[in-house]
Coordinates of C-alpha atoms in Angstrom, one line a residue:
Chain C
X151 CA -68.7 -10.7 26.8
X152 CA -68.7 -13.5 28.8
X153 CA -67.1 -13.3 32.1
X154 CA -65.2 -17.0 33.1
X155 CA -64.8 -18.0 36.5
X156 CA -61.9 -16.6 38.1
X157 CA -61.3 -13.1 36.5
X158 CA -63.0 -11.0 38.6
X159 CA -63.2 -10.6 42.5
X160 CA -64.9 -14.1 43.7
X161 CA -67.0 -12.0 46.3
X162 CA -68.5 -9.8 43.6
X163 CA -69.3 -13.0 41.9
X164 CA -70.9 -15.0 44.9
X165 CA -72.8 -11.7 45.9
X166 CA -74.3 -10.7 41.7
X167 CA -75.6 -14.6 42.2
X168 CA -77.7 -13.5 44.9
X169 CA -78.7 -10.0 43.0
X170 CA -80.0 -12.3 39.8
X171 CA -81.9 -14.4 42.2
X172 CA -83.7 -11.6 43.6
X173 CA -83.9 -10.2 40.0
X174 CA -85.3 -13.3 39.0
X175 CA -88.5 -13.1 41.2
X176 CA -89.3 -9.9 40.7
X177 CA -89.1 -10.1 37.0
X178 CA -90.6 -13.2 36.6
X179 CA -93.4 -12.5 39.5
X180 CA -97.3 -13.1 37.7
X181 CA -95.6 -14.7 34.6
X182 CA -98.9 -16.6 33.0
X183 CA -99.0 -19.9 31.5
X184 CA -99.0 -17.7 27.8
X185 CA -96.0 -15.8 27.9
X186 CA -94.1 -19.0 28.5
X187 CA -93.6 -20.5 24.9
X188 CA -91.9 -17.0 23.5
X189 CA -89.7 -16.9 26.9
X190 CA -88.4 -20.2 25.7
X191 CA -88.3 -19.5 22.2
X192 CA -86.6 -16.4 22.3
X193 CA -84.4 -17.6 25.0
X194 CA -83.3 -20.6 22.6
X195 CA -82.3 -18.0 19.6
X196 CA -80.7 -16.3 21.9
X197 CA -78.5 -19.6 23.0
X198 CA -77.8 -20.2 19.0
X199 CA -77.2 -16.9 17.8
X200 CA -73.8 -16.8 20.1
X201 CA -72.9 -19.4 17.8
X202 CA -73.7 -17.7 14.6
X203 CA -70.6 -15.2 13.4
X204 CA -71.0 -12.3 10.8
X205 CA -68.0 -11.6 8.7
X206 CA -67.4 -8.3 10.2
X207 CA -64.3 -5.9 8.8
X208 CA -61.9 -8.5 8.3
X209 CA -63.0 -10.5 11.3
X210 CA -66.0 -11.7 12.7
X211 CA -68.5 -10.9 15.7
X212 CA -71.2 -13.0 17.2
X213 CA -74.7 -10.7 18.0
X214 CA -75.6 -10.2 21.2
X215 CA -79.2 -9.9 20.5
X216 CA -79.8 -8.3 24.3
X217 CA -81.4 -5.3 22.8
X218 CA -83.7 -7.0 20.8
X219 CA -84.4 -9.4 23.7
X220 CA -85.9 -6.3 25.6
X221 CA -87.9 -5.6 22.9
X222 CA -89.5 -9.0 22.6
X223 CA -90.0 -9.7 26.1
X224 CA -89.1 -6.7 27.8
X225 CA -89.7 -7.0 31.3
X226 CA -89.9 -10.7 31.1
X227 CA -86.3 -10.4 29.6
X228 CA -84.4 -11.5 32.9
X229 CA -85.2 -15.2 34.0
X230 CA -84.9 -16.1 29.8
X231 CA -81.2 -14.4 29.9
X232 CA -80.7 -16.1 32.9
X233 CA -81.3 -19.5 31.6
X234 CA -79.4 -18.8 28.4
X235 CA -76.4 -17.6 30.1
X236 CA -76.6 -20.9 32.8
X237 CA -76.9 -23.2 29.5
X238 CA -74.0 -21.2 27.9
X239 CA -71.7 -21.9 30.9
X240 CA -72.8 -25.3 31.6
X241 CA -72.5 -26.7 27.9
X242 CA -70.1 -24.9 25.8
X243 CA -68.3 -23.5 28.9
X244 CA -68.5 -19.9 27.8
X245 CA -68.5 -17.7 31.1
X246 CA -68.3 -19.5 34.3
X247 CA -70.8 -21.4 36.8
X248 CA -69.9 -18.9 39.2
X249 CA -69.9 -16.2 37.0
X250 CA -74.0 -16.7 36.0
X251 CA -75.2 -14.1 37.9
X252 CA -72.7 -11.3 37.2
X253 CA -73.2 -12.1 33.5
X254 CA -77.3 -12.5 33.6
X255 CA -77.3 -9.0 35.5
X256 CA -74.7 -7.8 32.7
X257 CA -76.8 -8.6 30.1
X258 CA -80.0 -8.5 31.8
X259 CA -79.3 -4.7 32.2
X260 CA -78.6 -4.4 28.7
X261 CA -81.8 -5.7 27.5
X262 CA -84.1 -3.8 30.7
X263 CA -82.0 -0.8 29.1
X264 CA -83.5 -1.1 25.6
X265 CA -86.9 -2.1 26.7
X266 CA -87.3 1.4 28.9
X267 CA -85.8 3.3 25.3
X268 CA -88.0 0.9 23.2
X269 CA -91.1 1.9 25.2
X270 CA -90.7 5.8 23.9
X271 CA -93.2 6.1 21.6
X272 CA -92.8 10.0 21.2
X273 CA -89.5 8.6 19.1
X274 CA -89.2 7.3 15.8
X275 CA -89.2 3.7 15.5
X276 CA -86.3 3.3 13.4
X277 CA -84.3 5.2 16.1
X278 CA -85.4 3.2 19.0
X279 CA -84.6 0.2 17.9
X280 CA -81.1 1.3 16.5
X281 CA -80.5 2.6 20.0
X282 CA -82.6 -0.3 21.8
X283 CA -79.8 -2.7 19.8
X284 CA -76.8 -0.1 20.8
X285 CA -77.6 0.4 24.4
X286 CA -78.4 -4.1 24.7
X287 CA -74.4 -3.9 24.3
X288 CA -73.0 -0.7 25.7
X289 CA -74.5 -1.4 29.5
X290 CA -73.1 -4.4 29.6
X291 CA -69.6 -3.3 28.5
X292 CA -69.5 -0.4 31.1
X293 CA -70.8 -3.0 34.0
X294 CA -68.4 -4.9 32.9
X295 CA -65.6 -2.5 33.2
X296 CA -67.0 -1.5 36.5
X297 CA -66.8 -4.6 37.5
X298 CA -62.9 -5.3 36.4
X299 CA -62.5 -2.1 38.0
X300 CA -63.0 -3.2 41.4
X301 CA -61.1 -6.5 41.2
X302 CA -58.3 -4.4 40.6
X303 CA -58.0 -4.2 36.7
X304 CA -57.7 -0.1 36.7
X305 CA -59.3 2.6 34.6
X306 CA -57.4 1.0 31.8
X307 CA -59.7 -1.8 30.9
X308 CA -62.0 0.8 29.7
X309 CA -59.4 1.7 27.1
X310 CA -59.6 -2.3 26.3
X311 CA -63.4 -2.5 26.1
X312 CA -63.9 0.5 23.7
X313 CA -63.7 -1.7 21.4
X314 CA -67.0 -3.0 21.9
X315 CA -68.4 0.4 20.9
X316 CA -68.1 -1.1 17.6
X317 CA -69.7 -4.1 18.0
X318 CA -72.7 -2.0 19.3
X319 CA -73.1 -0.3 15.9
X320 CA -72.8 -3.3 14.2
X321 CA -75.7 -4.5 16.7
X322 CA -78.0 -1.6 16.6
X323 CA -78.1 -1.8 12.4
X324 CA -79.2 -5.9 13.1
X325 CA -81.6 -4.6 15.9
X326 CA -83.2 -2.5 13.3
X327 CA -83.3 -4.6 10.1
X328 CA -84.8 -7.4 12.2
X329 CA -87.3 -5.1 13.8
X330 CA -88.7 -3.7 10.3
X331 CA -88.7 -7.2 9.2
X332 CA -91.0 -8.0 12.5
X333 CA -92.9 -4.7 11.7
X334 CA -93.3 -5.7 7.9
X335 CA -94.3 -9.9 9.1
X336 CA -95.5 -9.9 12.2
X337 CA -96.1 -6.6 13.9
X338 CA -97.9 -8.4 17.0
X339 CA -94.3 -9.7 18.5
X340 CA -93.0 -6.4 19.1
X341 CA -94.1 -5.3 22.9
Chain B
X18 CA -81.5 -35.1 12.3
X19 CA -78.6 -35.8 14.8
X20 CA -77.7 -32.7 16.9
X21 CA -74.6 -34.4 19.3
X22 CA -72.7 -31.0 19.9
X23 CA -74.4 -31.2 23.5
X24 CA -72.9 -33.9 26.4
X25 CA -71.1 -36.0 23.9
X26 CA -69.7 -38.6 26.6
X27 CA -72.3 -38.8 28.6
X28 CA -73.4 -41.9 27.8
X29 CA -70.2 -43.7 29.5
X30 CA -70.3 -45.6 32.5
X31 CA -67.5 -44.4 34.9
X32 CA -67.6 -44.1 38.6
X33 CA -68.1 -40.1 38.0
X34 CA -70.7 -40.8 35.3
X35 CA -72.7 -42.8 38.1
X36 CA -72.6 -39.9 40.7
X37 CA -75.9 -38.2 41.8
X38 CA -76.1 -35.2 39.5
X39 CA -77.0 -33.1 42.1
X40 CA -73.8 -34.6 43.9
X41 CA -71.6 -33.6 40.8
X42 CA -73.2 -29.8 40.1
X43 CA -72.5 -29.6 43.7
X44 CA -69.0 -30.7 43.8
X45 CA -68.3 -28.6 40.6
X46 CA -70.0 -25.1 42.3
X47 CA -68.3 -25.3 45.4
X48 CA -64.7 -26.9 43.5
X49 CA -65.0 -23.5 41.8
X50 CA -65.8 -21.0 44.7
X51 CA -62.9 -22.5 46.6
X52 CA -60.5 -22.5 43.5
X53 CA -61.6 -19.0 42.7
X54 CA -61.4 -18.0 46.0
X55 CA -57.2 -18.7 46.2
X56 CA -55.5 -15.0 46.5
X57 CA -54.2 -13.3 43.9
X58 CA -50.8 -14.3 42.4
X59 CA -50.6 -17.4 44.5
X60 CA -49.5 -19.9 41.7
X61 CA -48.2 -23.3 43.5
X62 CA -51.7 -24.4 44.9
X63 CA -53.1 -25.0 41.6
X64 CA -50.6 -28.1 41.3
X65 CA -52.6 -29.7 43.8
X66 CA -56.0 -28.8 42.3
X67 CA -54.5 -29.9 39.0
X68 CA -53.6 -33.0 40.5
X69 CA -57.0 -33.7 42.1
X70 CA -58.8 -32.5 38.8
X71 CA -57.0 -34.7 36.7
X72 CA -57.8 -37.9 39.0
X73 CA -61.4 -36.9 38.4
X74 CA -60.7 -36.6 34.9
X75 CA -59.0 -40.1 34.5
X76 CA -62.0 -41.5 36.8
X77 CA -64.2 -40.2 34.4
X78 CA -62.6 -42.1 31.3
X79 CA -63.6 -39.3 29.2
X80 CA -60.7 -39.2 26.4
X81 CA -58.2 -36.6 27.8
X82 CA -57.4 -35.5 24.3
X83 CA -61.5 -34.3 24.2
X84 CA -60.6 -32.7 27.5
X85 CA -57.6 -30.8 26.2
X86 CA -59.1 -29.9 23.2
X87 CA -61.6 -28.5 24.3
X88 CA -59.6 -26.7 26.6
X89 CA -57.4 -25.5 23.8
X90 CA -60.5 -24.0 21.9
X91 CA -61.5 -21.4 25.0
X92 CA -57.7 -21.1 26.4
X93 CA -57.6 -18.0 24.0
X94 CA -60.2 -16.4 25.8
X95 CA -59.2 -17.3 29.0
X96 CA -55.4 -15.8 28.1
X97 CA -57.0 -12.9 26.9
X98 CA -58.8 -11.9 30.1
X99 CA -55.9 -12.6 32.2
X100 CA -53.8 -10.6 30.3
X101 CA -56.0 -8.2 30.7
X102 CA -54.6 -7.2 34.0
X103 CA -51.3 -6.1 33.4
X104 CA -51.8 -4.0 30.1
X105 CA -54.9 -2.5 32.0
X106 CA -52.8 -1.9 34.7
X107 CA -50.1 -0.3 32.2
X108 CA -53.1 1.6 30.4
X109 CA -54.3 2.8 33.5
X110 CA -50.3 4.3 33.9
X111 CA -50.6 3.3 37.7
X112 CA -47.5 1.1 37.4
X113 CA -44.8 0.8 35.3
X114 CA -44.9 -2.8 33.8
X115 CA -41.7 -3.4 32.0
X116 CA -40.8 -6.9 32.4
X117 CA -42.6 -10.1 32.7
X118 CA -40.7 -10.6 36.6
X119 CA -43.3 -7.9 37.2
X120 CA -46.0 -8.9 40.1
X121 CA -49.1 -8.4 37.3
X122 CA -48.0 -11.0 35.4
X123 CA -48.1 -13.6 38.2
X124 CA -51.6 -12.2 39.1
X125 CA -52.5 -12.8 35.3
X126 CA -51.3 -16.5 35.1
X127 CA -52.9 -17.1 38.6
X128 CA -56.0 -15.6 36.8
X129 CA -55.0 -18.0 34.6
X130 CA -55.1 -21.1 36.0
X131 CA -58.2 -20.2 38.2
X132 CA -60.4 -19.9 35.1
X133 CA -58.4 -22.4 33.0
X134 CA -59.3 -25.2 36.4
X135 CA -63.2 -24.0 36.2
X136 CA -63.3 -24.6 32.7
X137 CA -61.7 -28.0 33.2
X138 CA -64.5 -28.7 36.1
X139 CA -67.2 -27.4 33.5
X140 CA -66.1 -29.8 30.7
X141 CA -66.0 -32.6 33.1
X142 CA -69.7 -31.9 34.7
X143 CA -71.2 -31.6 31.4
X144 CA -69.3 -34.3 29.6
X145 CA -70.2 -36.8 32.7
X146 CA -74.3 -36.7 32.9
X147 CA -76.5 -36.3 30.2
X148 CA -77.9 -32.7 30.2
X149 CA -81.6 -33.3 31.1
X150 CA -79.9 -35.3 33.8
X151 CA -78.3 -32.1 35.1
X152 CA -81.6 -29.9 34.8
X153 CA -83.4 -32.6 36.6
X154 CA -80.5 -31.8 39.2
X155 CA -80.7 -28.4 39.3
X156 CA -84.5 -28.6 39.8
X157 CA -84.1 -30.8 42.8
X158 CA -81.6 -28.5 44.3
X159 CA -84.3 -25.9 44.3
X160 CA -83.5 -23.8 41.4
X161 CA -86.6 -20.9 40.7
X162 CA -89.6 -23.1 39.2
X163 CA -89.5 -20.7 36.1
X164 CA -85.8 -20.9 35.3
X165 CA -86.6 -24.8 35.4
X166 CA -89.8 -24.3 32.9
X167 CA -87.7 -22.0 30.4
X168 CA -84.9 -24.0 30.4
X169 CA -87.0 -27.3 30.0
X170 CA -88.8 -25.7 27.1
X171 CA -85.3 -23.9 25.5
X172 CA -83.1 -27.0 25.8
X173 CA -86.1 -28.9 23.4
X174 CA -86.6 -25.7 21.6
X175 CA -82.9 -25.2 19.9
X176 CA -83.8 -28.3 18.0
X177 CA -86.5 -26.6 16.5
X178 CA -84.3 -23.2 16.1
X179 CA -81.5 -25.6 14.6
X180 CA -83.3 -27.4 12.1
X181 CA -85.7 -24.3 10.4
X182 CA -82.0 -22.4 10.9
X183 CA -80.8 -25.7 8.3
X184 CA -84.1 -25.0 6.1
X185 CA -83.7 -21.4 5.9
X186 CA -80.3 -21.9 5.0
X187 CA -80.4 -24.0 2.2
X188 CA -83.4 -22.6 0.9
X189 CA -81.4 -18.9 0.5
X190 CA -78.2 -21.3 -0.9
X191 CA -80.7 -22.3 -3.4
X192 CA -81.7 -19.2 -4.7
X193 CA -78.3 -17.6 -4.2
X194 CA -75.4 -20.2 -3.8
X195 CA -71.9 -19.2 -3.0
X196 CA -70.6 -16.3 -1.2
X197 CA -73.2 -13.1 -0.8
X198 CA -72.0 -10.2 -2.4
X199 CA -74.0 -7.3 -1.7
X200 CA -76.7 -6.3 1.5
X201 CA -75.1 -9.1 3.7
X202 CA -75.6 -7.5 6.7
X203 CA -80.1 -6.9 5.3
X204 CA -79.9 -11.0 4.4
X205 CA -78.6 -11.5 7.8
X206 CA -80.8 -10.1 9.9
X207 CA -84.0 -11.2 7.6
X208 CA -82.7 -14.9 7.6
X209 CA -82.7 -14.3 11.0
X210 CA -86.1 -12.7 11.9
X211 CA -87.5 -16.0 9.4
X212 CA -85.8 -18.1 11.4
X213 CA -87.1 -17.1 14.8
X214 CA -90.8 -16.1 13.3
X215 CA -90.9 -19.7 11.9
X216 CA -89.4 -21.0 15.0
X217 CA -92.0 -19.0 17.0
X218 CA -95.2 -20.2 15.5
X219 CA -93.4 -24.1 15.6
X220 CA -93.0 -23.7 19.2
X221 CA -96.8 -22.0 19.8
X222 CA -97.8 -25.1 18.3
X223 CA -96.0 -27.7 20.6
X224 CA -97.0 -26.3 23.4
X225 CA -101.1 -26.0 22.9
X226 CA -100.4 -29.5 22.4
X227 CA -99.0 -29.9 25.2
X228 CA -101.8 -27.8 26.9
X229 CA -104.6 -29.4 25.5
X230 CA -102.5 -32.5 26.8
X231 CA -102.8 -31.6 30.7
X232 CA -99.5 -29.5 30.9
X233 CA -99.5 -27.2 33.6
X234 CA -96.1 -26.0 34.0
X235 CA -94.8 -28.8 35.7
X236 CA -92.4 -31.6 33.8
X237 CA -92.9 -34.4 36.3
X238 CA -90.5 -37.3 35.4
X239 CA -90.6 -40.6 36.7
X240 CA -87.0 -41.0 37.5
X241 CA -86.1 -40.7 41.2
X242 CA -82.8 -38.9 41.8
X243 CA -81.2 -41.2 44.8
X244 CA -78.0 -40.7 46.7
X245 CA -76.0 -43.5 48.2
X246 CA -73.0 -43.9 50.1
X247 CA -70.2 -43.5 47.3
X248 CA -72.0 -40.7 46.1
X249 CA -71.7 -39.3 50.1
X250 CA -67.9 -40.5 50.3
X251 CA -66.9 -38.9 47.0
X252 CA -68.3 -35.9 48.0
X253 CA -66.4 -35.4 51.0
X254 CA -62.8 -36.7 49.7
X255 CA -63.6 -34.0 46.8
X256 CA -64.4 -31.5 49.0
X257 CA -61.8 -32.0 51.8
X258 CA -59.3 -32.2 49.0
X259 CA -59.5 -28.9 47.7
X260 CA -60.7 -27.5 51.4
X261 CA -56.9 -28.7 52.6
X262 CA -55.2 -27.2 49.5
X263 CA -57.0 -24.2 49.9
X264 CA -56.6 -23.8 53.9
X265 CA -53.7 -25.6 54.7
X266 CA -51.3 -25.4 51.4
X267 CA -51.9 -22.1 50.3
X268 CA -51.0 -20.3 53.5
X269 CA -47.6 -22.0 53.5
X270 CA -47.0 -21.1 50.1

């Protein structure tokens, strides 16, 4: 899900690095000295589970965890994906330097996506976070596509990416097992 | 425990490794906007930033069989993506792509070599300074003071993550060893959960320690970043290099 330097349009790319910028302060605008320690926890599982694979049908997928990162932090969620994305480029090289911001507003959407269904209390919990988890992936995937779209991929790379659909079930079953586990443990980390 | 999957050759002492880290994120940023930059399907001009990337390379004295493994490991990906141009372009049934002679294709190796160049440039930044180096560098070159906090706090934190992730591990090996046959996606996700809860309450307590120890945010470090000349001249020949192939080569080509 990570885009590398060079595959899409470099203008898109230089201008989504000024978007997350801007995205950056007004996420991260009255963050208090408190909400600091979970930002960097969370943002740290979220730089190992890339490297954790579940045997998958045959193969194997990595969680994206985005969904469940707007749960935990939900507005907050930004700046942490942000930095997680910037380590992921800089130290195992997946995605580009360049392409930070276009992948931090990619998955940054994901997760502000499943915070907004999260917050619905008038649904059932068990649905919310199945859809929280499914959503963290499926915004991504279709910004992504939009994205390949306008540096001249055409409509077909949506054929490509359905694919992914997949991978959000698969993510939307984790979302909810970890979020009764939370509910069952430690009910307070939950927003 | 030893965690070394992060800057592995940093610790060398090259010309490059010597370099201002500001000087090198800066060379590597701007190396990639200008190689990403190239049009689409120009191939020849990536010789020349091949050429230039592999002097930095041998300056650098990082093993080039490190360097082309490494590369080897995310080339994959990287084909991947390119190729998805042309079969998107055939998908999308706007062209008829029969042959490789057909224009998509050299759009999809130029897309390529772009990304296959950055990746190079990435390897070499990382594998050249020692990470906290690099933050430090990024902080100076005015990244957002939070981004600097969380990734200050995250870079010491996957230690943490790692080592209850080891724990929780072989604590559910002992109980169940071998291969898990049933609810392996339920074990999963609770091994997970553990593993961040425990993780969690690790990290809450490091940092009211460092609270009740004066920590306000800030990470002051006594090591003063300092440019001199060769950092300057390095700089410039870098930049000029791929600023010539870019604006003089490719419009020949």
């Amino acid at each position: 899900m990570h885009i590398a330097d060079g595959i899409i349009d470099a203008r898109i790319a230089i201008a989504a690095n000024a978007v997350a910028v801007a995205a950056i302060y007004v996420s991260g605008r009255k963050t208090t000295i408190e909400e600091i320690p979970k930002m960097g926890i969370t943002g740290a599982a979220l730089f190992v589970a890339s490297l954790v694979h579940i045997p998958f049908a045959g193969t194997s997928v990595h969680p994206g965890l985005y969904g469940l990162v707007g749960i935990i932090l939900g507005k907050r969620a930004f700046p942490v994906i942000f930095t997680v994305v910037l380590f992921q480029s800089m130290i195992f090289q997946h995605g580009g330097l360049l392409s930070v911001g276009i992948n931090s507003i990619n998955m940054g959407a994901g997760a502000f996506a499943a915070w907004l269904i999260w917050r619905q209390q008038a649904l059932p919990e068990y649905l919310r976070a199945v859809f929280a988890g499914f959503i963290g992936i499926i915004i991504p995937v279709l910004l992504m596509a939009t994205e390949f779209q306008l540096s001249g991929y055409g409509r077909g790379i949506l054929y490509l990416f359905s694919i992914y659909i997949l991978a959000a079930v698969v993510e939307g079953v984790v979302t909810l097992s970890v979020v009764k586990f939370f509910r069952r443990i430690k009910s307070d980390i939950l927003t | 425990m030893k965690h070394s999957f992060i800057d592995k050759y940093s610790k060398l002492n090259s010309t490059v490794h010597r370099l201002d880290p500001r000087i090198k994120l800066l060379m590597t940023f701007l190396g990639i906007i200008i190689i990403v930059s190239e049009p689409p399907g120009k191939i020849l001009p990536f010789a020349f930033y091949g050429v230039a990337v592999l002097i930095l390379m041998l300056l650098s004295r990082i093993p080039l069989g490190f360097i082309i493994k490494r590369f080897l490991i995310l080339s994959p990906f990287i084909l991947m993506a390119a190729l998805f141009f042309p079969v998107s372009l055939w998908l999308t049934n706007d062209e008829q792509i029969v042959n490789l002679q057909h224009p998509a294709f050299k759009v999809a190796l130029s897309i390529f070599l772009k990304a296959g160049l950055s990746v190079i440039l990435l390897i070499l930044l990382i594998s050249t300074d020692k990470f906290h180096n690099l933050l430090l560098g990024l902080r100076k070159l005015k990244m957002p003071k939070l981004i600097g906090v969380i990734a200050a706090l995250m870079y010491r934190y996957v230690f943490i993550l790692s080592d209850e992730a080891l724990k929780t591990k072989r604590a559910r090996e002992s109980r169940t060893p071998g291969k898990l046959k049933v609810n392996k996606m339920k074990v999963f996700s609770n091994q997970m959960a553990m593993i961040f809860l425990r993780s969690w309450e690790r990290s809450k307590i490091i940092y009211h320690s460092m609270l009740s120890r004066g920590f306000n945010g800030e990470f002051p470090v006594m090591q003063k970043l300092a440019m001199n000349r060769i950092d300057v001249v390095f700089f410039v020949c870098f930049l000029t290099a791929f600023l010539a192939v870019r604006f003089l080569i490719t419009p020949l080509t």
